[in-house]
Amino acid sequence: MSDKEATPFEIDVRLAMSWLLDRSVALESLSEEAQKIVRVVAERVPVPGLDDKTQALIDQHNRKAAEIEATQKIVSYERARKRAKEILRKESGGQVYAWAPVDVAAAWETTEIEEQANVGRLSGDMPIGLFYRGKINGVHAESEAGKSWLACLVVVQEIQAHKYVAYIDFEDDAGSIVRRLKLLGASRQDVVTFFHYYSPTSPLTEDDEQEFRRLISLKGTLVVFDGMTEAMAIEGLKGNDAEDVAAWHAKMTKPFAAAGWAVVVLDHVPHDGKRAIGSQHKKSALTGVSYFLEPVRPIGKGVTGKSRLKVEKDRGAWVRSHAIPGSTPQYFADLVIDFEGKSLPTVDLWPAVQADNKGYKAEPPERVRNDILAFLAENPGASKSAVRRAVKGATGDKDWALEWLIDHDQVSIKQVGQAKRHYPADPAGTLP
């Protein structure tokens, strides 16, 4: 057979074999196919006397080939696993599509019943609940104000009623939380049977999804996320970014709420203020009630500590109707933790005592709202203190009106360094 009759592959084989017999020319001068043949042969047949450069090229080729093969196996495995999960979900009758239609007839029937907060309860004879089931609720406070004590108190109430509870903790450990449950009167049997504790140290992965879905399927009444800022950081998200806040809730809290759990998110506020980090974005994501827990007396052994629970936001309006009338945040209850002269504390959540009867105001005074909007139209970028100085009225009404305008997207906030600047709403998106 002449060279003209040889196929390109046969020519590359001949070139490779010639090079193996006489390596007077550089390997790179051969065609890519001939180089591959040389490397394959050299891998399987000992070829003495290869120079270091050629051997390095062969080794590099082998490493890349192994990496490609391993990557292809991983991709194939991931595709197979996702396909298997989809098949199992269909076979189990689970919802496959996130955009599946909602039964509006069932929703219509629920409107016949007043939406009430029915998870947790205040002390005393009044059956007043704290959190809404099927909603995302929030409690924010400074460190040591007692928000974890408040959450544990509600946990004990629920597990003593033989309801499943989950506590997803990004700040503490199981020993500390279980110790509090024990101090609050929970029995070992109730804790072991109805209490589920998690302390994640890395993002929620596909490997964790099965346990995550199993937990949601328990149809419990309460799930606590202790430490939203830390939880978002683990997922690589930022609390002051609206899209990150929405992404975190979509991944973590909304599946529980959709399954009928009362979701309670605990979060910090800095010691010099009453707003959580990225608070506006975080508050907007809440669909139930949002509380601020204000420290009154320090909580600790040998003393009686007290913090005041105030309603900042209440979409259902049922909780707010039981708070003291007035400007937001409204005084709702007192968390009292009495360690004085005893080894086991007495913990109560007493309803607020009404000092007068001014009547409930559903929203801040219209005049104050209009004055703030008029001022910001002429002074865009004004600070909160500037608004206070320029607008007439009680400070509480002015602060409440500004918060109300922000919550109702009539005023927007822009962070400039450490300062927050206020602007009238701009649907066209032309704000600086």
XYZ file of C-alpha atoms in Angstrom:
432
model
C 0.000 0.000 0.000
C 1.436 3.377 -1.043
C 1.331 6.545 1.122
C -1.305 7.991 -1.164
C -3.574 5.062 -0.405
C -3.076 5.256 3.376
C -5.769 6.799 5.540
C -4.943 9.852 7.688
C -5.054 7.640 10.785
C -2.583 5.175 9.283
C -0.275 8.055 8.450
C -0.441 9.332 12.032
C 0.344 5.824 13.332
C 3.400 5.602 11.077
C 4.610 9.035 12.165
C 4.153 8.103 15.823
C 6.034 4.808 15.444
C 8.822 6.538 13.506
C 9.177 9.118 16.253
C 9.342 6.392 18.924
C 12.210 4.774 16.982
C 14.014 8.021 16.196
C 13.304 10.992 18.439
C 15.551 13.436 16.649
C 12.632 15.777 15.970
C 10.461 17.498 18.536
C 7.233 15.731 19.494
C 5.317 18.988 18.959
C 6.191 18.884 15.251
C 3.874 15.884 14.782
C 0.153 16.220 14.218
C -2.083 16.294 17.295
C -3.374 12.791 16.489
C 0.164 11.435 16.147
C 1.115 13.013 19.487
C -1.871 11.319 21.135
C -0.800 7.955 19.691
C 2.736 8.464 21.046
C 1.366 9.241 24.521
C -0.976 6.251 24.541
C 1.779 3.874 23.417
C 4.273 5.348 25.880
C 1.744 4.885 28.672
C 1.318 1.184 27.917
C 4.730 0.179 26.524
C 7.969 1.099 28.280
C 9.916 3.484 26.049
C 13.409 3.979 27.469
C 15.256 7.198 27.126
C 12.378 9.671 26.873
C 13.618 13.173 27.555
C 12.155 15.078 30.518
C 10.204 17.496 28.334
C 8.451 14.733 26.424
C 7.710 12.779 29.579
C 6.239 15.937 31.162
C 3.983 16.421 28.141
C 2.827 12.815 28.360
C 2.146 13.143 32.096
C 0.212 16.382 31.537
C -1.929 14.718 28.883
C -2.681 11.806 31.194
C -3.700 14.118 34.048
C -6.036 16.121 31.809
C -7.585 12.949 30.417
C -8.197 11.660 33.947
C -9.747 14.981 35.004
C -12.069 15.014 31.992
C -13.142 11.440 32.664
C -13.828 12.179 36.343
C -15.780 15.327 35.439
C -17.895 13.424 32.933
C -18.707 10.830 35.582
C -19.770 13.555 38.055
C -21.963 15.263 35.448
C -23.587 11.960 34.515
C -24.185 11.150 38.176
C -25.744 14.554 38.907
C -28.032 14.280 35.890
C -29.090 10.785 36.910
C -29.716 11.859 40.501
C -31.861 14.833 39.469
C -33.818 12.632 37.103
C -34.319 10.024 39.831
C -35.532 12.696 42.269
C -38.009 13.968 39.697
C -39.348 10.464 39.072
C -39.709 9.791 42.811
C -41.543 13.072 43.348
C -43.982 12.228 40.567
C -44.515 8.698 41.851
C -45.119 9.946 45.400
C -47.701 12.441 44.195
C -45.596 15.392 45.332
C -45.835 18.793 43.688
C -43.487 18.933 40.717
C -44.053 22.449 39.441
C -43.485 25.592 41.492
C -46.146 27.293 39.340
C -48.869 24.718 39.996
C -52.297 26.421 40.309
C -53.598 27.121 43.813
C -57.067 25.922 44.851
C -58.872 29.267 45.088
C -62.076 27.525 46.204
C -60.292 26.318 49.329
C -58.842 29.806 49.790
C -62.363 31.231 49.583
C -63.512 28.950 52.414
C -60.669 30.117 54.662
C -61.865 33.720 54.389
C -64.907 32.752 56.462
C -62.602 32.349 59.462
C -60.768 35.323 60.977
C -57.026 34.966 60.671
C -55.593 34.781 64.175
C -52.170 34.280 65.688
C -52.498 30.800 67.196
C -48.941 29.656 67.937
C -47.646 30.524 71.392
C -49.751 32.377 73.923
C -49.576 35.117 76.506
C -49.691 34.327 80.214
C -52.934 34.728 82.124
C -56.495 33.915 81.209
C -56.649 35.668 77.826
C -56.064 33.166 74.946
C -53.989 35.585 72.876
C -51.508 34.012 70.462
C -48.184 35.363 69.246
C -47.435 34.029 65.768
C -49.438 33.202 62.641
C -49.299 29.715 61.137
C -48.535 29.576 57.452
C -46.780 32.953 57.727
C -43.239 34.252 58.161
C -43.001 36.089 61.490
C -40.059 37.930 63.015
C -38.523 39.014 66.318
C -35.509 41.306 66.411
C -33.646 42.641 69.406
C -30.272 43.551 70.810
C -28.065 40.798 72.205
C -29.249 39.514 75.616
C -32.682 41.104 75.290
C -34.216 37.646 75.581
C -35.319 36.746 72.044
C -34.039 33.156 72.393
C -35.797 32.893 75.775
C -38.999 34.083 74.114
C -38.612 31.524 71.331
C -37.902 28.733 73.820
C -40.964 29.695 75.869
C -43.168 29.260 72.787
C -41.338 26.031 71.888
C -42.196 24.573 75.308
C -45.832 25.622 74.956
C -46.068 23.832 71.622
C -44.266 20.591 72.514
C -46.279 20.316 75.733
C -49.342 20.376 73.461
C -47.681 17.517 71.512
C -46.963 19.616 68.432
C -43.811 19.166 66.359
C -41.313 22.024 66.569
C -38.056 22.652 64.695
C -35.261 24.918 65.915
C -32.656 25.821 63.273
C -29.866 27.507 65.199
C -27.066 29.544 63.634
C -25.838 31.076 66.903
C -25.890 28.619 69.818
C -25.646 24.880 70.430
C -28.032 22.062 71.313
C -26.921 21.904 74.957
C -27.751 25.560 75.633
C -31.158 25.435 73.953
C -32.215 22.117 75.511
C -31.084 23.415 78.919
C -33.431 26.371 78.525
C -36.301 24.102 77.532
C -35.661 22.046 80.661
C -35.564 25.183 82.840
C -38.879 26.252 81.312
C -40.523 23.017 82.435
C -40.323 20.788 79.356
C -40.169 17.049 80.030
C -37.514 14.785 78.536
C -40.210 12.785 76.760
C -41.700 15.851 75.074
C -38.296 17.191 74.000
C -37.122 13.861 72.582
C -40.427 13.189 70.793
C -41.509 16.565 69.442
C -38.415 18.807 69.338
C -36.099 18.774 66.298
C -32.847 20.721 66.551
C -30.402 21.647 63.759
C -27.168 23.648 63.862
C -26.000 24.119 60.235
C -22.373 25.002 59.586
C -22.510 25.101 55.778
C -25.024 25.957 53.045
C -28.072 23.783 52.429
C -27.022 21.419 49.641
C -28.870 18.970 47.437
C -27.598 16.220 49.747
C -29.468 17.909 52.627
C -32.722 18.346 50.712
C -34.142 14.939 51.619
C -33.849 15.658 55.352
C -35.139 19.195 54.767
C -38.244 17.895 52.983
C -38.747 15.196 55.611
C -38.744 17.841 58.334
C -41.262 20.010 56.486
C -43.511 16.968 55.948
C -43.929 16.543 59.726
C -46.601 19.273 59.563
C -45.372 20.918 62.745
C -46.659 24.181 64.160
C -43.447 26.142 64.786
C -40.020 26.477 63.173
C -37.502 28.946 64.595
C -34.586 30.318 62.569
C -32.263 31.731 65.225
C -29.813 34.206 63.669
C -30.918 35.391 60.226
C -27.772 37.424 59.596
C -25.564 34.396 60.314
C -27.860 32.106 58.305
C -27.556 34.318 55.242
C -23.788 34.614 55.640
C -23.458 30.809 55.552
C -25.322 30.808 52.240
C -23.007 33.535 50.904
C -25.815 36.129 50.972
C -26.009 39.680 52.351
C -28.756 40.916 54.664
C -28.709 44.411 53.179
C -29.328 43.156 49.633
C -33.020 42.877 48.701
C -32.443 40.079 46.167
C -30.337 38.078 48.645
C -33.010 38.419 51.352
C -35.679 37.234 48.903
C -33.483 34.315 47.780
C -32.843 33.211 51.372
C -36.539 33.251 52.272
C -37.450 31.403 49.071
C -34.974 28.668 49.930
C -35.414 28.436 53.713
C -38.608 29.855 55.181
C -41.248 29.812 52.450
C -41.375 26.003 52.110
C -42.239 25.771 55.840
C -44.843 28.526 55.614
C -46.423 26.850 52.569
C -46.736 23.647 54.624
C -48.596 25.480 57.406
C -45.785 26.027 59.925
C -45.506 29.271 61.856
C -42.058 30.506 60.819
C -40.269 32.712 63.364
C -37.034 34.440 62.320
C -34.856 35.863 65.099
C -32.460 38.649 64.167
C -30.120 41.194 65.748
C -30.282 44.946 65.910
C -27.192 47.027 66.707
C -26.901 48.360 70.248
C -27.313 51.916 69.020
C -30.595 51.433 67.169
C -33.852 49.538 66.761
C -33.550 48.395 63.173
C -32.079 45.067 62.101
C -29.249 45.031 59.573
C -30.919 45.475 56.197
C -34.151 45.798 58.173
C -36.322 47.249 55.425
C -35.653 44.333 53.075
C -36.031 41.825 55.897
C -39.259 43.375 57.173
C -40.776 43.430 53.692
C -40.279 39.657 53.427
C -42.332 38.990 56.578
C -45.918 37.944 55.912
C -47.104 37.658 59.516
C -46.206 39.751 62.545
C -42.907 41.484 63.285
C -41.918 42.248 66.878
C -39.231 44.389 68.431
C -38.075 43.111 71.841
C -36.896 46.093 73.866
C -34.771 45.414 76.978
C -36.074 47.050 80.161
C -34.095 45.245 82.903
C -31.132 42.873 82.292
C -31.842 39.135 82.269
C -29.588 36.992 84.453
C -29.255 34.713 87.461
C -30.318 36.194 90.780
C -32.388 38.997 89.218
C -35.750 39.552 87.582
C -35.194 40.549 83.971
C -37.748 42.192 81.740
C -38.085 43.038 78.062
C -40.969 44.709 76.285
C -42.495 43.126 73.187
C -43.718 45.671 70.642
C -45.596 45.202 67.364
C -43.819 46.773 64.398
C -45.739 45.154 61.562
C -48.849 42.994 61.495
C -50.349 42.128 58.132
C -53.170 40.156 59.694
C -53.897 43.038 62.134
C -55.177 40.567 64.736
C -52.148 40.872 67.020
C -52.118 44.651 66.730
C -55.758 44.768 67.841
C -54.636 43.373 71.211
C -51.756 45.839 71.621
C -51.931 49.201 73.364
C -53.282 51.753 70.854
C -50.763 54.317 69.649
C -47.957 54.827 67.227
C -45.828 51.979 65.894
C -44.199 50.044 67.476
C -47.151 49.274 69.746
C -46.703 47.878 73.240
C -48.012 44.296 73.229
C -46.528 42.324 76.140
C -43.794 42.053 78.784
C -41.381 39.113 78.873
C -40.484 38.625 82.548
C -37.765 36.122 83.519
C -37.501 35.816 87.295
C -34.298 34.155 88.578
C -34.449 36.003 91.906
C -33.946 33.660 94.893
C -34.551 30.466 92.865
C -32.634 27.895 90.836
C -35.382 27.480 88.225
C -36.685 30.667 86.641
C -40.303 31.699 86.369
C -40.909 32.906 82.827
C -44.078 34.720 81.799
C -45.252 36.783 78.871
C -47.769 39.183 80.375
C -50.126 41.183 78.152
C -49.547 44.938 78.093
C -51.557 46.984 80.572
C -53.538 49.756 78.930
C -52.947 53.141 80.522
C -55.696 54.992 78.682
C -58.282 54.479 75.974
C -57.277 56.527 72.978
C -58.654 54.046 70.506
C -56.746 52.038 67.910
C -55.227 53.874 64.974
C -54.844 51.734 61.868
C -52.356 54.147 60.315
C -50.472 57.333 61.211
C -52.181 60.719 60.834
C -52.747 61.632 57.188
C -51.608 65.223 57.734
C -48.247 64.065 59.052
C -47.798 61.661 56.144
C -48.608 64.383 53.609
C -46.283 66.863 55.305
C -43.405 64.364 55.170
C -43.996 63.655 51.478
C -44.160 67.375 50.717
C -40.923 68.018 52.630
C -39.071 65.177 50.864
C -40.301 66.409 47.472
C -38.533 69.699 48.170
C -35.618 68.166 50.094
C -34.791 64.778 48.582
C -32.094 62.935 50.491
C -33.095 64.351 53.873
C -32.153 62.479 57.028
C -34.657 61.240 59.598
C -33.645 63.981 62.031
C -34.215 66.586 59.307
C -37.719 65.201 58.746
C -38.385 65.394 62.469
C -37.285 69.025 62.636
C -39.244 70.147 59.570
C -42.592 68.419 60.148
C -44.934 69.519 62.906
C -46.450 67.001 65.315
C -45.540 64.475 67.996
C -42.213 62.724 67.437
C -43.884 59.332 67.749
C -46.386 60.203 65.020
C -43.643 61.508 62.731
C -41.498 58.393 63.180
C -44.528 56.168 62.716
C -45.591 58.047 59.583
C -42.104 57.796 58.059
C -41.959 54.049 58.756
C -45.464 53.650 57.304
C -44.491 55.509 54.124
C -41.401 53.311 53.757
C -43.401 50.113 54.303
C -45.961 51.251 51.712
C -43.282 52.091 49.115
C -44.045 55.809 49.145
C -40.601 56.670 50.498
C -37.342 54.928 49.662
C -34.048 54.849 51.548
C -30.543 55.086 50.156
C -27.471 54.323 52.286
C -24.793 56.997 51.913
C -21.820 55.983 54.030
C -23.194 55.605 57.549
C -26.174 57.867 56.876
C -29.602 56.946 55.513
C -31.160 59.348 53.046
C -34.890 59.491 52.338
C -36.457 60.114 48.928
C -40.027 60.239 47.652
C -40.998 57.103 45.734
C -39.797 57.152 42.135
C -41.415 54.435 39.971
C -39.430 55.596 36.948
C -36.204 54.591 38.705
C -34.430 57.934 38.280
C -33.319 58.339 41.900
C -29.593 58.846 42.420
